[in-house]
Amino acid sequence: MSPEEIAALDKEVKKLKRISSEWASQLHDLVEDRLPAAYHEIPGISQSTYDACKAWADANAKLAAAQKG
């Protein structure tokens, strides 16, 4: 992988981390502020948080492998 490709992947990892943090914040707000009344929101927010974190983890593993050489 070229240095430019690694830099682009690093940028993508940072973006995905920000997105996963935003979803985690929404999940936290749901737990802290809206439960139990908004229990119906749990599956959607949980799945979106999981998907965002998984996307970050996959990209981060790819970046680590690329940096290792």
XYZ file of C-alpha atoms in Angstrom:
69
model
C 0.000 0.000 0.000
C 1.404 3.395 -0.965
C 1.957 6.184 1.581
C -0.920 8.107 -0.036
C -3.253 5.117 0.331
C -2.238 4.695 3.975
C -2.873 8.396 4.622
C -6.308 8.143 2.985
C -7.109 5.064 5.083
C -5.953 6.874 8.231
C -8.295 9.747 7.382
C -11.146 7.266 6.847
C -10.428 5.597 10.210
C -10.626 8.962 11.954
C -13.917 9.754 10.194
C -15.382 6.370 11.144
C -14.264 6.830 14.751
C -16.055 10.185 14.878
C -19.220 8.641 13.449
C -19.126 5.748 15.909
C -18.617 8.193 18.772
C -21.647 10.176 17.623
C -23.786 7.018 17.616
C -22.440 6.038 21.031
C -23.441 9.480 22.285
C -26.964 8.990 20.968
C -27.147 5.618 22.707
C -25.907 7.205 25.927
C -28.495 9.978 25.677
C -31.216 7.400 25.137
C -30.188 5.505 28.265
C -29.651 8.580 30.408
C -32.538 10.772 29.310
C -35.308 8.915 27.528
C -35.650 5.431 28.969
C -37.876 3.709 29.840
C -40.414 5.681 27.798
C -38.396 5.482 24.567
C -37.625 1.760 24.856
C -38.788 1.291 21.249
C -35.722 3.263 20.068
C -33.259 0.760 21.556
C -33.020 -1.665 18.593
C -32.453 0.993 15.922
C -29.932 3.060 17.833
C -28.147 -0.039 19.113
C -27.835 -1.522 15.624
C -26.592 1.748 14.148
C -24.044 2.098 16.949
C -22.883 -1.484 16.429
C -22.583 -1.017 12.655
C -20.610 2.212 13.035
C -18.239 0.673 15.582
C -17.761 -2.426 13.414
C -16.951 -0.273 10.373
C -14.366 1.616 12.447
C -12.849 -1.614 13.825
C -12.560 -3.148 10.351
C -10.930 -0.032 8.889
C -8.638 0.327 11.901
C -7.460 -3.292 11.545
C -6.810 -2.716 7.839
C -4.811 0.422 8.672
C -2.767 -1.401 11.331
C -1.955 -4.186 8.870
C -0.950 -1.669 6.195
C 1.281 0.242 8.599
C 2.952 -2.966 9.690
C 3.963 -3.500 6.121
